[in-house]
Amino acid sequence: SSLFYTHGTFRVRNSDEIEEFLNILKNGKIAIYGQGFSGIIADYIYQKMLVLGLDVIQILSIDPHVLKRNNLKFDLLLIISKSGETIQCLDFLKTAKELGAKTSSFTGNHNSKVSQMSDLAFYFEDHFKDDDDIFYPNPFFGYCIVGFEEIINRYFQKYNLSL
């Protein structure tokens, strides 16, 4: 659709969002959150960022107030949410914004509240948007990993890191 710029496995509203994401990866601190199956993707991304020496934390609590209580400082919150409607994800986004951080998301629904609320929204194909139990075969989570690796490839290219 004309709303999006397609970049391989994902789409964004504006290609500048990718550049901004890459800049924050290089120069900022990232917090990652996902629960359930999305938590598995969050864990993958967290571990990959650690291997790359990036400044990253993974949020394992389901209580967004943990960010304020522990006075956590980060530049970007990355939320992974297939539906983009998970209440905890929305609460984490609101809290991160209150703390002055940028927000980003990997969702399967560009019209979702999480996607709309995110400063940087990455959209991955989800063939079963209403499948809340993740019952049906669905490549969404695989697309998230492949798309993230694609973003990391761009990171390597942008900062002339050798492969």
mmCIF file of C-alpha atoms in Angstrom:
data_model
loop_
_atom_site.group_PDB
_atom_site.id
_atom_site.type_symbol
_atom_site.label_atom_id
_atom_site.label_comp_id
_atom_site.label_asym_id
_atom_site.label_seq_id
_atom_site.Cartn_x
_atom_site.Cartn_y
_atom_site.Cartn_z
ATOM 1 C CA SER A 1 0.000 0.000 0.000
ATOM 2 C CA SER A 2 1.077 3.585 -0.494
ATOM 3 C CA LEU A 3 1.203 4.134 3.272
ATOM 4 C CA PHE A 4 4.369 2.082 3.500
ATOM 5 C CA TYR A 5 7.851 1.786 2.179
ATOM 6 C CA THR A 6 8.655 -1.887 1.776
ATOM 7 C CA HIS A 7 12.097 -3.034 2.859
ATOM 8 C CA GLY A 8 12.332 -6.755 2.227
ATOM 9 C CA THR A 9 10.465 -8.468 5.047
ATOM 10 C CA PHE A 10 9.046 -5.371 6.711
ATOM 11 C CA ARG A 11 7.355 -2.090 5.979
ATOM 12 C CA VAL A 12 7.673 1.313 7.619
ATOM 13 C CA ARG A 13 5.649 4.515 7.320
ATOM 14 C CA ASN A 14 8.716 6.497 6.334
ATOM 15 C CA SER A 15 12.159 5.227 5.351
ATOM 16 C CA ASP A 16 13.701 7.828 7.717
ATOM 17 C CA GLU A 17 12.429 5.639 10.561
ATOM 18 C CA ILE A 18 15.004 2.985 9.639
ATOM 19 C CA GLU A 19 17.834 5.533 9.695
ATOM 20 C CA GLU A 20 16.723 6.869 13.065
ATOM 21 C CA PHE A 21 16.537 3.317 14.454
ATOM 22 C CA LEU A 22 20.092 2.621 13.211
ATOM 23 C CA ASN A 23 21.385 5.854 14.758
ATOM 24 C CA ILE A 24 19.896 4.955 18.136
ATOM 25 C CA LEU A 25 21.316 1.417 17.906
ATOM 26 C CA LYS A 26 24.778 2.928 17.412
ATOM 27 C CA ASN A 27 24.613 5.777 19.921
ATOM 28 C CA GLY A 28 21.842 5.074 22.395
ATOM 29 C CA LYS A 29 20.557 2.665 25.009
ATOM 30 C CA ILE A 30 17.750 0.341 23.993
ATOM 31 C CA ALA A 31 15.138 -1.351 26.175
ATOM 32 C CA ILE A 32 13.229 -4.307 24.699
ATOM 33 C CA TYR A 33 9.862 -5.703 25.755
ATOM 34 C CA GLY A 34 7.617 -8.509 24.581
ATOM 35 C CA GLN A 35 5.518 -11.154 26.310
ATOM 36 C CA GLY A 36 4.478 -14.670 25.346
ATOM 37 C CA PHE A 37 5.637 -15.592 21.844
ATOM 38 C CA SER A 38 6.711 -11.963 21.350
ATOM 39 C CA GLY A 39 8.940 -12.393 24.401
ATOM 40 C CA ILE A 40 10.858 -15.096 22.527
ATOM 41 C CA ILE A 41 11.523 -12.584 19.733
ATOM 42 C CA ALA A 42 12.457 -9.911 22.295
ATOM 43 C CA ASP A 43 14.934 -12.370 23.818
ATOM 44 C CA TYR A 44 16.458 -13.121 20.408
ATOM 45 C CA ILE A 45 16.876 -9.418 19.614
ATOM 46 C CA TYR A 46 18.288 -8.723 23.086
ATOM 47 C CA GLN A 47 20.874 -11.507 22.767
ATOM 48 C CA LYS A 48 21.839 -10.381 19.258
ATOM 49 C CA MET A 49 22.320 -6.790 20.449
ATOM 50 C CA LEU A 50 24.466 -8.031 23.359
ATOM 51 C CA VAL A 51 26.700 -9.979 20.948
ATOM 52 C CA LEU A 52 27.078 -6.794 18.866
ATOM 53 C CA GLY A 53 28.148 -4.853 21.976
ATOM 54 C CA LEU A 54 25.127 -2.567 21.894
ATOM 55 C CA ASP A 55 23.786 -0.887 25.027
ATOM 56 C CA VAL A 56 20.620 -2.898 25.665
ATOM 57 C CA ILE A 57 18.381 -4.085 28.475
ATOM 58 C CA GLN A 58 15.506 -6.533 28.330
ATOM 59 C CA ILE A 59 12.432 -5.779 30.409
ATOM 60 C CA LEU A 60 11.024 -8.977 31.898
ATOM 61 C CA SER A 61 8.462 -7.419 34.247
ATOM 62 C CA ILE A 62 4.854 -7.030 33.144
ATOM 63 C CA ASP A 63 4.569 -3.888 35.277
ATOM 64 C CA PRO A 64 5.494 -0.710 33.374
ATOM 65 C CA HIS A 65 5.945 1.160 36.657
ATOM 66 C CA VAL A 66 9.190 -0.808 37.103
ATOM 67 C CA LEU A 67 10.698 1.692 34.636
ATOM 68 C CA LYS A 68 9.905 4.657 36.876
ATOM 69 C CA ARG A 69 10.510 2.907 40.189
ATOM 70 C CA ASN A 70 13.992 1.818 39.174
ATOM 71 C CA ASN A 71 14.653 5.100 37.380
ATOM 72 C CA LEU A 72 15.709 3.204 34.242
ATOM 73 C CA LYS A 73 17.312 5.409 31.617
ATOM 74 C CA PHE A 74 17.129 4.466 27.947
ATOM 75 C CA ASP A 75 16.800 6.248 24.626
ATOM 76 C CA LEU A 76 14.526 3.830 22.796
ATOM 77 C CA LEU A 77 11.935 1.283 23.855
ATOM 78 C CA LEU A 78 11.370 -1.523 21.328
ATOM 79 C CA ILE A 79 8.047 -3.331 21.770
ATOM 80 C CA ILE A 80 7.288 -6.601 20.015
ATOM 81 C CA SER A 81 3.542 -7.283 19.766
ATOM 82 C CA LYS A 82 1.835 -9.400 17.096
ATOM 83 C CA SER A 83 -1.578 -7.805 17.626
ATOM 84 C CA GLY A 84 -0.266 -4.385 18.585
ATOM 85 C CA GLU A 85 -3.133 -4.156 21.061
ATOM 86 C CA THR A 86 -1.664 -5.759 24.203
ATOM 87 C CA ILE A 87 -2.511 -3.599 27.227
ATOM 88 C CA GLN A 88 0.903 -4.031 28.892
ATOM 89 C CA CYS A 89 2.645 -3.000 25.670
ATOM 90 C CA LEU A 90 0.539 0.154 25.468
ATOM 91 C CA ASP A 91 1.295 0.917 29.130
ATOM 92 C CA PHE A 92 5.041 0.462 28.534
ATOM 93 C CA LEU A 93 4.874 2.803 25.519
ATOM 94 C CA LYS A 94 3.061 5.486 27.535
ATOM 95 C CA THR A 95 5.540 5.170 30.398
ATOM 96 C CA ALA A 96 8.557 5.319 28.064
ATOM 97 C CA LYS A 97 7.172 8.475 26.452
ATOM 98 C CA GLU A 98 6.651 10.021 29.909
ATOM 99 C CA LEU A 99 10.309 9.255 30.638
ATOM 100 C CA GLY A 100 11.321 11.065 27.435
ATOM 101 C CA ALA A 101 12.366 8.000 25.419
ATOM 102 C CA LYS A 102 11.618 7.337 21.776
ATOM 103 C CA THR A 103 9.425 4.334 21.067
ATOM 104 C CA SER A 104 9.521 1.695 18.362
ATOM 105 C CA SER A 105 7.527 -1.427 17.609
ATOM 106 C CA PHE A 106 7.491 -4.625 15.625
ATOM 107 C CA THR A 107 3.813 -5.475 15.031
ATOM 108 C CA GLY A 108 1.651 -7.439 12.631
ATOM 109 C CA ASN A 109 -0.937 -4.664 12.365
ATOM 110 C CA HIS A 110 -0.052 -1.164 11.180
ATOM 111 C CA ASN A 111 -3.450 0.107 12.345
ATOM 112 C CA SER A 112 -2.907 -1.128 15.895
ATOM 113 C CA LYS A 113 -2.630 1.190 18.878
ATOM 114 C CA VAL A 114 0.967 0.098 19.546
ATOM 115 C CA SER A 115 1.980 0.812 15.954
ATOM 116 C CA GLN A 116 0.185 4.167 15.894
ATOM 117 C CA MET A 117 1.703 5.238 19.225
ATOM 118 C CA SER A 118 5.272 4.283 18.223
ATOM 119 C CA ASP A 119 7.695 6.876 16.889
ATOM 120 C CA LEU A 120 9.319 4.188 14.740
ATOM 121 C CA ALA A 121 6.904 1.483 13.586
ATOM 122 C CA PHE A 122 8.017 -1.646 11.776
ATOM 123 C CA TYR A 123 5.213 -3.723 10.283
ATOM 124 C CA PHE A 124 5.558 -7.440 9.522
ATOM 125 C CA GLU A 125 3.027 -9.560 7.652
ATOM 126 C CA ASP A 126 0.570 -11.377 9.935
ATOM 127 C CA HIS A 127 -1.772 -13.792 8.145
ATOM 128 C CA PHE A 128 -3.930 -14.442 11.226
ATOM 129 C CA LYS A 129 -4.449 -11.120 12.977
ATOM 130 C CA ASP A 130 -7.257 -12.484 15.181
ATOM 131 C CA ASP A 131 -5.338 -15.579 16.293
ATOM 132 C CA ASP A 132 -4.591 -14.424 19.851
ATOM 133 C CA ASP A 133 -3.573 -17.903 21.025
ATOM 134 C CA ILE A 134 -1.069 -18.242 18.152
ATOM 135 C CA PHE A 135 -2.783 -21.502 17.188
ATOM 136 C CA TYR A 136 -2.478 -21.379 13.395
ATOM 137 C CA PRO A 137 0.759 -21.647 11.397
ATOM 138 C CA ASN A 138 1.973 -18.087 10.975
ATOM 139 C CA PRO A 139 5.318 -16.729 9.787
ATOM 140 C CA PHE A 140 4.931 -13.414 11.716
ATOM 141 C CA PHE A 141 7.501 -14.243 14.410
ATOM 142 C CA GLY A 142 9.934 -15.621 11.841
ATOM 143 C CA TYR A 143 9.503 -12.448 9.802
ATOM 144 C CA CYS A 144 10.399 -10.410 12.903
ATOM 145 C CA ILE A 145 13.689 -12.259 13.274
ATOM 146 C CA VAL A 146 14.505 -12.105 9.558
ATOM 147 C CA GLY A 147 13.537 -8.423 9.470
ATOM 148 C CA PHE A 148 15.674 -7.642 12.492
ATOM 149 C CA GLU A 149 18.625 -9.403 10.833
ATOM 150 C CA GLU A 150 17.947 -7.275 7.751
ATOM 151 C CA ILE A 151 18.099 -4.162 9.960
ATOM 152 C CA ILE A 152 21.392 -5.415 11.446
ATOM 153 C CA ASN A 153 22.733 -5.913 7.916
ATOM 154 C CA ARG A 154 21.899 -2.252 7.219
ATOM 155 C CA TYR A 155 23.626 -1.346 10.498
ATOM 156 C CA PHE A 156 26.790 -3.131 9.298
ATOM 157 C CA GLN A 157 26.610 -1.322 5.941
ATOM 158 C CA LYS A 158 25.924 2.103 7.445
ATOM 159 C CA TYR A 159 28.788 1.934 9.935
ATOM 160 C CA ASN A 160 31.216 0.046 7.663
ATOM 161 C CA LEU A 161 31.500 -2.937 9.970
ATOM 162 C CA SER A 162 33.227 -5.873 8.290
ATOM 163 C CA LEU A 163 31.382 -9.125 7.787
#
